[in-house]
């Protein structure tokens, strides 16, 4: 396995790094056109189009739309069919995800201004949320927990899950997780047609207010297209890990942490930064050795060769600067004094502090969400959280007395903007 | 002026209402294609393309890109040139907007779980934000305050404002507001080319992390296209007001409140709901009378005839249900006991409580933001606020002891997902 080595002291380091990073997925015009057509068809013909696309893309033979909904008894059975230790692990994870989500809730507020007027912010959960869960080999029960539990904690009354069943195959652990997480309805639909059905509604699939969850390029394009009609979480890109490590970490652990991203796919990005060149050598050696034990060794090798790197830096401050430039989805601080670095970290989806906190904990059970901004979106975006399922209404309540001063201010600015009805409406209360 | 009257007891009420509402702007394929080309050109050729488009679309004759930046001395001069009373009004508005924004800040948190691990959430402001301010007749200083002040309160170090100057004309009150709000740089560019420049950066215009602010169909399409490369606030639609009033409100006030939306443009939506038919008659009479006094009477008439309505309901509970269906940008509760209705209101951008709180206060100076979700987006979206300029990183810090249990849980679920590197990485700490 070829492992890329970079050094910040090389003259062309910046160019090399940016070449490595510049792989943000751009949606092709072809995908966009196909998706626009699918959305138009589902919007115009509803269930009939949904059924046709599902039969074609998922290679299914269906007698009718009713078959697309998974009866609740089937989830219950799926839950009960799981081994006891897996059920306990999922329950423990769900409990921790819920406990963290509770901390994130946005609170309402109100205060009285100097004029006696009341100002505030009211919070409400969304009415109905759609969760997209990828099917096939990337059907992950952990994603069901991570998407559904924060919505439930926010108080969303109805969660509609969609998950494609290619060839009719459905992952029973995903159904079990839906049962555990409190999903309300499940439809075995996927792709752009599922996103369209959730956004516009059909006779069988209810329209939702927001669609969350990862998917392939068609799902991403469809989410972008329906944004505005419904809310969406983000356009998910390939997974990323950035590890900042000093010489004190276990190279074997570091190697496996990198692999835990690399095994997601060939486009995953796995980078380790250290000021210690010898340590980087030891990590490289561990990577060569440990990759052999992995069932997904082929994917890991391709991923590491394509988008992996070990970067030698002058010091940890420089490591933090590079991390901010990359704005990684996952950042591990595997150093002696990780808390000392925290103030320097501006952009990262989730920060794993210290040598005993591998990114894999965050994927499953630490508590914080594993749906995180990718492709540098940590510069501006949040982890998925309760706040994505709550929304604010501003509150303004003036007293007859308190309205006087506002009438004058609003009237004056409205005059300057040439909006006389605004000015008059304000001054009516003056 | 024809004023539409609806009654919830009519058999076809729902159809009539939905016909009135179903005008969410759909971006034409032509606009999308034009915008995609503009973005591709600016991305590929930078300043040269930006200059060409600006000369063409804004009918300007420019000697070079440097002319596109407005020197700071010019904003200062613009501020000093404003009448004293307008400066005071703007200052008072800015102070109130800032005070409200301070209340909205998201706070970090940390807690220790039962295993001794630390979990939390770290907050950071965005590095650099772009604010789009429409030019020409819709150049509003209040929009500058509403977009820039929350970003400043969040701690954003650099705010780049873009505002087109059609024919070279620039609204000096907009410049004055930029001075007051703490904007850092101003470029006289607009349209899709401005959005592309902010998203990708050019030699002259720095790339930003998020773009906020309203614009026309081209700006909206461009924001949608660059979403993912940068954050965006929302796709703004026409302005909307919904008033719920009992018979105790002043019909003249109600008429002018409706007009304050209608004067924004012919596609603005202005609806009043009341259980009292006689009161609706009085409002209709006041509308016919008061419209005559308005400089924008022609726009107001066209807007009211096209998208205005007075709706007779059975009672206030039904009014709230209709309001939730509409999910209005602005909702006035002009009733005797407005607080009693509040628990029933699920979807509204801003709620104006009581007869002395006209929507116009919110546009300028009440404190809460006037950038609000439109076109039913209040079902899932927030007012613009400080939180749009802050972002969260999840924090996870395990102790060697606390990592043990997590290693087992994560390992077990990773096994079920067939992700062996995840499982091994977790168990390395077990």
PDB file of N, CA and C in Angstrom, chain B residues 317-386:
ATOM      1  N   UNK B 317     -60.056  29.774  17.050  1.00  0.00           N
ATOM      2  CA  UNK B 317     -59.338  28.493  16.947  1.00  0.00           C
ATOM      3  C   UNK B 317     -59.187  28.101  15.485  1.00  0.00           C
ATOM      4  N   UNK B 318     -60.238  28.321  14.716  1.00  0.00           N
ATOM      5  CA  UNK B 318     -60.150  28.015  13.289  1.00  0.00           C
ATOM      6  C   UNK B 318     -59.165  28.964  12.607  1.00  0.00           C
ATOM      7  N   UNK B 319     -59.137  30.201  13.057  1.00  0.00           N
ATOM      8  CA  UNK B 319     -58.160  31.158  12.503  1.00  0.00           C
ATOM      9  C   UNK B 319     -56.733  30.656  12.720  1.00  0.00           C
ATOM     10  N   UNK B 320     -56.470  30.126  13.907  1.00  0.00           N
ATOM     11  CA  UNK B 320     -55.123  29.604  14.197  1.00  0.00           C
ATOM     12  C   UNK B 320     -54.801  28.390  13.322  1.00  0.00           C
ATOM     13  N   UNK B 321     -55.800  27.553  13.106  1.00  0.00           N
ATOM     14  CA  UNK B 321     -55.573  26.368  12.266  1.00  0.00           C
ATOM     15  C   UNK B 321     -55.219  26.784  10.841  1.00  0.00           C
ATOM     16  N   UNK B 322     -55.930  27.785  10.318  1.00  0.00           N
ATOM     17  CA  UNK B 322     -55.625  28.279   8.970  1.00  0.00           C
ATOM     18  C   UNK B 322     -54.230  28.913   8.953  1.00  0.00           C
ATOM     19  N   UNK B 323     -53.923  29.640   9.999  1.00  0.00           N
ATOM     20  CA  UNK B 323     -52.594  30.255  10.088  1.00  0.00           C
ATOM     21  C   UNK B 323     -51.498  29.195  10.055  1.00  0.00           C
ATOM     22  N   UNK B 324     -51.708  28.110  10.776  1.00  0.00           N
ATOM     23  CA  UNK B 324     -50.703  27.036  10.762  1.00  0.00           C
ATOM     24  C   UNK B 324     -50.575  26.414   9.372  1.00  0.00           C
ATOM     25  N   UNK B 325     -51.671  26.331   8.664  1.00  0.00           N
ATOM     26  CA  UNK B 325     -51.627  25.806   7.295  1.00  0.00           C
ATOM     27  C   UNK B 325     -50.826  26.750   6.393  1.00  0.00           C
ATOM     28  N   UNK B 326     -51.047  28.035   6.579  1.00  0.00           N
ATOM     29  CA  UNK B 326     -50.352  29.030   5.744  1.00  0.00           C
ATOM     30  C   UNK B 326     -48.884  29.183   6.169  1.00  0.00           C
ATOM     31  N   UNK B 327     -48.614  29.003   7.461  1.00  0.00           N
ATOM     32  CA  UNK B 327     -47.248  29.178   7.990  1.00  0.00           C
ATOM     33  C   UNK B 327     -46.652  30.511   7.533  1.00  0.00           C
ATOM     34  N   UNK B 328     -47.294  31.607   7.928  1.00  0.00           N
ATOM     35  CA  UNK B 328     -46.929  32.912   7.360  1.00  0.00           C
ATOM     36  C   UNK B 328     -45.578  33.422   7.848  1.00  0.00           C
ATOM     37  N   UNK B 329     -44.989  34.272   7.009  1.00  0.00           N
ATOM     38  CA  UNK B 329     -43.759  34.971   7.412  1.00  0.00           C
ATOM     39  C   UNK B 329     -44.051  35.876   8.620  1.00  0.00           C
ATOM     40  N   UNK B 330     -45.093  36.686   8.514  1.00  0.00           N
ATOM     41  CA  UNK B 330     -45.493  37.603   9.594  1.00  0.00           C
ATOM     42  C   UNK B 330     -46.911  37.262  10.026  1.00  0.00           C
ATOM     43  N   UNK B 331     -47.127  37.162  11.319  1.00  0.00           N
ATOM     44  CA  UNK B 331     -48.469  36.909  11.857  1.00  0.00           C
ATOM     45  C   UNK B 331     -48.792  37.961  12.907  1.00  0.00           C
ATOM     46  N   UNK B 332     -49.871  38.702  12.691  1.00  0.00           N
ATOM     47  CA  UNK B 332     -50.341  39.632  13.720  1.00  0.00           C
ATOM     48  C   UNK B 332     -51.520  39.028  14.460  1.00  0.00           C
ATOM     49  N   UNK B 333     -51.475  39.095  15.769  1.00  0.00           N
ATOM     50  CA  UNK B 333     -52.603  38.647  16.589  1.00  0.00           C
ATOM     51  C   UNK B 333     -53.271  39.889  17.174  1.00  0.00           C
ATOM     52  N   UNK B 334     -54.163  40.494  16.391  1.00  0.00           N
ATOM     53  CA  UNK B 334     -54.808  41.743  16.808  1.00  0.00           C
ATOM     54  C   UNK B 334     -56.138  41.406  17.465  1.00  0.00           C
ATOM     55  N   UNK B 335     -56.041  40.776  18.613  1.00  0.00           N
ATOM     56  CA  UNK B 335     -57.247  40.316  19.324  1.00  0.00           C
ATOM     57  C   UNK B 335     -57.152  40.714  20.794  1.00  0.00           C
ATOM     58  N   UNK B 336     -58.253  40.565  21.481  1.00  0.00           N
ATOM     59  CA  UNK B 336     -58.345  41.021  22.870  1.00  0.00           C
ATOM     60  C   UNK B 336     -57.361  40.262  23.773  1.00  0.00           C
ATOM     61  N   UNK B 337     -57.283  38.945  23.578  1.00  0.00           N
ATOM     62  CA  UNK B 337     -56.387  38.141  24.421  1.00  0.00           C
ATOM     63  C   UNK B 337     -55.384  37.381  23.556  1.00  0.00           C
ATOM     64  N   UNK B 338     -54.429  38.089  22.987  1.00  0.00           N
ATOM     65  CA  UNK B 338     -53.523  37.444  22.023  1.00  0.00           C
ATOM     66  C   UNK B 338     -52.685  36.326  22.636  1.00  0.00           C
ATOM     67  N   UNK B 339     -52.321  36.478  23.890  1.00  0.00           N
ATOM     68  CA  UNK B 339     -51.480  35.444  24.523  1.00  0.00           C
ATOM     69  C   UNK B 339     -52.200  34.100  24.605  1.00  0.00           C
ATOM     70  N   UNK B 340     -53.519  34.156  24.633  1.00  0.00           N
ATOM     71  CA  UNK B 340     -54.286  32.909  24.704  1.00  0.00           C
ATOM     72  C   UNK B 340     -54.175  32.115  23.408  1.00  0.00           C
ATOM     73  N   UNK B 341     -53.887  32.811  22.295  1.00  0.00           N
ATOM     74  CA  UNK B 341     -53.772  32.116  21.012  1.00  0.00           C
ATOM     75  C   UNK B 341     -52.387  31.507  20.800  1.00  0.00           C
ATOM     76  N   UNK B 342     -51.405  32.084  21.473  1.00  0.00           N
ATOM     77  CA  UNK B 342     -50.008  31.725  21.213  1.00  0.00           C
ATOM     78  C   UNK B 342     -49.731  30.217  21.261  1.00  0.00           C
ATOM     79  N   UNK B 343     -50.259  29.502  22.260  1.00  0.00           N
ATOM     80  CA  UNK B 343     -49.964  28.061  22.298  1.00  0.00           C
ATOM     81  C   UNK B 343     -50.478  27.311  21.071  1.00  0.00           C
ATOM     82  N   UNK B 344     -51.456  27.880  20.376  1.00  0.00           N
ATOM     83  CA  UNK B 344     -52.000  27.198  19.199  1.00  0.00           C
ATOM     84  C   UNK B 344     -51.197  27.491  17.933  1.00  0.00           C
ATOM     85  N   UNK B 345     -50.300  28.452  17.987  1.00  0.00           N
ATOM     86  CA  UNK B 345     -49.553  28.850  16.786  1.00  0.00           C
ATOM     87  C   UNK B 345     -48.304  27.991  16.662  1.00  0.00           C
ATOM     88  N   UNK B 346     -48.259  27.168  15.613  1.00  0.00           N
ATOM     89  CA  UNK B 346     -47.099  26.296  15.424  1.00  0.00           C
ATOM     90  C   UNK B 346     -46.101  26.850  14.412  1.00  0.00           C
ATOM     91  N   UNK B 347     -46.591  27.505  13.363  1.00  0.00           N
ATOM     92  CA  UNK B 347     -45.690  27.933  12.289  1.00  0.00           C
ATOM     93  C   UNK B 347     -45.879  29.400  11.940  1.00  0.00           C
ATOM     94  N   UNK B 348     -44.878  30.205  12.237  1.00  0.00           N
ATOM     95  CA  UNK B 348     -44.888  31.618  11.834  1.00  0.00           C
ATOM     96  C   UNK B 348     -43.476  32.151  12.024  1.00  0.00           C
ATOM     97  N   UNK B 349     -43.025  32.972  11.102  1.00  0.00           N
ATOM     98  CA  UNK B 349     -41.685  33.534  11.228  1.00  0.00           C
ATOM     99  C   UNK B 349     -41.584  34.474  12.420  1.00  0.00           C
ATOM    100  N   UNK B 350     -42.483  35.431  12.473  1.00  0.00           N
ATOM    101  CA  UNK B 350     -42.536  36.362  13.608  1.00  0.00           C
ATOM    102  C   UNK B 350     -43.993  36.581  13.966  1.00  0.00           C
ATOM    103  N   UNK B 351     -44.241  36.675  15.265  1.00  0.00           N
ATOM    104  CA  UNK B 351     -45.602  36.840  15.768  1.00  0.00           C
ATOM    105  C   UNK B 351     -45.715  38.195  16.450  1.00  0.00           C
ATOM    106  N   UNK B 352     -46.637  39.016  15.965  1.00  0.00           N
ATOM    107  CA  UNK B 352     -46.848  40.368  16.486  1.00  0.00           C
ATOM    108  C   UNK B 352     -48.078  40.328  17.362  1.00  0.00           C
ATOM    109  N   UNK B 353     -47.845  40.521  18.644  1.00  0.00           N
ATOM    110  CA  UNK B 353     -48.851  40.222  19.653  1.00  0.00           C
ATOM    111  C   UNK B 353     -49.586  41.488  20.071  1.00  0.00           C
ATOM    112  N   UNK B 354     -50.879  41.515  19.817  1.00  0.00           N
ATOM    113  CA  UNK B 354     -51.713  42.621  20.289  1.00  0.00           C
ATOM    114  C   UNK B 354     -51.862  43.736  19.265  1.00  0.00           C
ATOM    115  N   UNK B 355     -52.828  44.587  19.519  1.00  0.00           N
ATOM    116  CA  UNK B 355     -53.231  45.592  18.528  1.00  0.00           C
ATOM    117  C   UNK B 355     -52.197  46.692  18.329  1.00  0.00           C
ATOM    118  N   UNK B 356     -51.313  46.856  19.283  1.00  0.00           N
ATOM    119  CA  UNK B 356     -50.324  47.940  19.184  1.00  0.00           C
ATOM    120  C   UNK B 356     -48.979  47.482  18.637  1.00  0.00           C
ATOM    121  N   UNK B 357     -48.976  46.336  17.970  1.00  0.00           N
ATOM    122  CA  UNK B 357     -47.716  45.793  17.444  1.00  0.00           C
ATOM    123  C   UNK B 357     -47.832  45.521  15.954  1.00  0.00           C
ATOM    124  N   UNK B 358     -47.715  46.551  15.146  1.00  0.00           N
ATOM    125  CA  UNK B 358     -47.809  46.330  13.696  1.00  0.00           C
ATOM    126  C   UNK B 358     -46.551  45.656  13.176  1.00  0.00           C
ATOM    127  N   UNK B 359     -46.719  44.931  12.098  1.00  0.00           N
ATOM    128  CA  UNK B 359     -45.600  44.226  11.493  1.00  0.00           C
ATOM    129  C   UNK B 359     -44.462  45.189  11.139  1.00  0.00           C
ATOM    130  N   UNK B 360     -44.786  46.419  10.814  1.00  0.00           N
ATOM    131  CA  UNK B 360     -43.749  47.385  10.411  1.00  0.00           C
ATOM    132  C   UNK B 360     -42.712  47.606  11.522  1.00  0.00           C
ATOM    133  N   UNK B 361     -43.115  47.463  12.772  1.00  0.00           N
ATOM    134  CA  UNK B 361     -42.130  47.569  13.864  1.00  0.00           C
ATOM    135  C   UNK B 361     -41.048  46.502  13.693  1.00  0.00           C
ATOM    136  N   UNK B 362     -41.471  45.324  13.304  1.00  0.00           N
ATOM    137  CA  UNK B 362     -40.524  44.229  13.128  1.00  0.00           C
ATOM    138  C   UNK B 362     -39.609  44.443  11.939  1.00  0.00           C
ATOM    139  N   UNK B 363     -40.097  45.151  10.951  1.00  0.00           N
ATOM    140  CA  UNK B 363     -39.273  45.405   9.770  1.00  0.00           C
ATOM    141  C   UNK B 363     -38.074  46.292  10.093  1.00  0.00           C
ATOM    142  N   UNK B 364     -38.238  47.131  11.124  1.00  0.00           N
ATOM    143  CA  UNK B 364     -37.225  48.162  11.328  1.00  0.00           C
ATOM    144  C   UNK B 364     -36.521  48.141  12.669  1.00  0.00           C
ATOM    145  N   UNK B 365     -37.279  47.994  13.724  1.00  0.00           N
ATOM    146  CA  UNK B 365     -36.663  48.398  14.985  1.00  0.00           C
ATOM    147  C   UNK B 365     -37.110  47.658  16.227  1.00  0.00           C
ATOM    148  N   UNK B 366     -38.047  46.714  16.114  1.00  0.00           N
ATOM    149  CA  UNK B 366     -38.485  46.049  17.345  1.00  0.00           C
ATOM    150  C   UNK B 366     -37.319  45.293  17.975  1.00  0.00           C
ATOM    151  N   UNK B 367     -36.477  44.718  17.138  1.00  0.00           N
ATOM    152  CA  UNK B 367     -35.322  43.977  17.640  1.00  0.00           C
ATOM    153  C   UNK B 367     -35.134  42.650  16.928  1.00  0.00           C
ATOM    154  N   UNK B 368     -36.160  41.794  16.898  1.00  0.00           N
ATOM    155  CA  UNK B 368     -36.051  40.533  16.150  1.00  0.00           C
ATOM    156  C   UNK B 368     -35.785  40.793  14.670  1.00  0.00           C
ATOM    157  N   UNK B 369     -35.239  39.808  14.010  1.00  0.00           N
ATOM    158  CA  UNK B 369     -34.816  40.000  12.627  1.00  0.00           C
ATOM    159  C   UNK B 369     -35.993  40.103  11.665  1.00  0.00           C
ATOM    160  N   UNK B 370     -35.827  40.900  10.627  1.00  0.00           N
ATOM    161  CA  UNK B 370     -36.905  40.967   9.624  1.00  0.00           C
ATOM    162  C   UNK B 370     -36.667  39.979   8.473  1.00  0.00           C
ATOM    163  N   UNK B 371     -35.533  39.271   8.496  1.00  0.00           N
ATOM    164  CA  UNK B 371     -35.316  38.207   7.507  1.00  0.00           C
ATOM    165  C   UNK B 371     -35.964  36.946   8.063  1.00  0.00           C
ATOM    166  N   UNK B 372     -37.057  36.535   7.433  1.00  0.00           N
ATOM    167  CA  UNK B 372     -37.910  35.483   7.984  1.00  0.00           C
ATOM    168  C   UNK B 372     -38.271  34.471   6.906  1.00  0.00           C
ATOM    169  N   UNK B 373     -38.601  33.260   7.330  1.00  0.00           N
ATOM    170  CA  UNK B 373     -38.978  32.250   6.334  1.00  0.00           C
ATOM    171  C   UNK B 373     -40.264  32.623   5.604  1.00  0.00           C
ATOM    172  N   UNK B 374     -40.255  32.464   4.275  1.00  0.00           N
ATOM    173  CA  UNK B 374     -41.412  32.764   3.430  1.00  0.00           C
ATOM    174  C   UNK B 374     -41.888  31.485   2.743  1.00  0.00           C
ATOM    175  N   UNK B 375     -42.975  31.597   1.993  1.00  0.00           N
ATOM    176  CA  UNK B 375     -43.482  30.472   1.181  1.00  0.00           C
ATOM    177  C   UNK B 375     -43.639  29.197   2.008  1.00  0.00           C
ATOM    178  N   UNK B 376     -44.209  29.297   3.169  1.00  0.00           N
ATOM    179  CA  UNK B 376     -44.485  28.176   4.069  1.00  0.00           C
ATOM    180  C   UNK B 376     -43.217  27.586   4.709  1.00  0.00           C
ATOM    181  N   UNK B 377     -42.079  28.215   4.533  1.00  0.00           N
ATOM    182  CA  UNK B 377     -40.851  27.681   5.129  1.00  0.00           C
ATOM    183  C   UNK B 377     -40.846  27.806   6.651  1.00  0.00           C
ATOM    184  N   UNK B 378     -41.764  28.592   7.212  1.00  0.00           N
ATOM    185  CA  UNK B 378     -41.840  28.671   8.678  1.00  0.00           C
ATOM    186  C   UNK B 378     -42.219  27.318   9.280  1.00  0.00           C
ATOM    187  N   UNK B 379     -42.651  26.369   8.435  1.00  0.00           N
ATOM    188  CA  UNK B 379     -42.878  24.998   8.918  1.00  0.00           C
ATOM    189  C   UNK B 379     -41.587  24.363   9.430  1.00  0.00           C
ATOM    190  N   UNK B 380     -40.438  24.802   8.875  1.00  0.00           N
ATOM    191  CA  UNK B 380     -39.190  24.139   9.236  1.00  0.00           C
ATOM    192  C   UNK B 380     -38.007  25.083   9.460  1.00  0.00           C
ATOM    193  N   UNK B 381     -38.169  26.353   9.149  1.00  0.00           N
ATOM    194  CA  UNK B 381     -37.010  27.254   9.170  1.00  0.00           C
ATOM    195  C   UNK B 381     -37.135  28.339  10.230  1.00  0.00           C
ATOM    196  N   UNK B 382     -36.024  28.959  10.520  1.00  0.00           N
ATOM    197  CA  UNK B 382     -35.905  29.969  11.562  1.00  0.00           C
ATOM    198  C   UNK B 382     -35.805  31.369  10.969  1.00  0.00           C
ATOM    199  N   UNK B 383     -36.125  32.378  11.771  1.00  0.00           N
ATOM    200  CA  UNK B 383     -35.709  33.729  11.411  1.00  0.00           C
ATOM    201  C   UNK B 383     -34.177  33.766  11.284  1.00  0.00           C
ATOM    202  N   UNK B 384     -33.662  34.690  10.506  1.00  0.00           N
ATOM    203  CA  UNK B 384     -32.214  34.911  10.541  1.00  0.00           C
ATOM    204  C   UNK B 384     -31.849  35.323  11.964  1.00  0.00           C
ATOM    205  N   UNK B 385     -30.707  34.829  12.442  1.00  0.00           N
ATOM    206  CA  UNK B 385     -30.333  35.162  13.811  1.00  0.00           C
ATOM    207  C   UNK B 385     -28.867  34.897  14.048  1.00  0.00           C
ATOM    208  N   UNK B 386     -28.440  35.222  15.234  1.00  0.00           N
ATOM    209  CA  UNK B 386     -27.050  35.008  15.622  1.00  0.00           C
ATOM    210  C   UNK B 386     -26.615  33.570  15.342  1.00  0.00           C
TER     211      UNK B 386
END
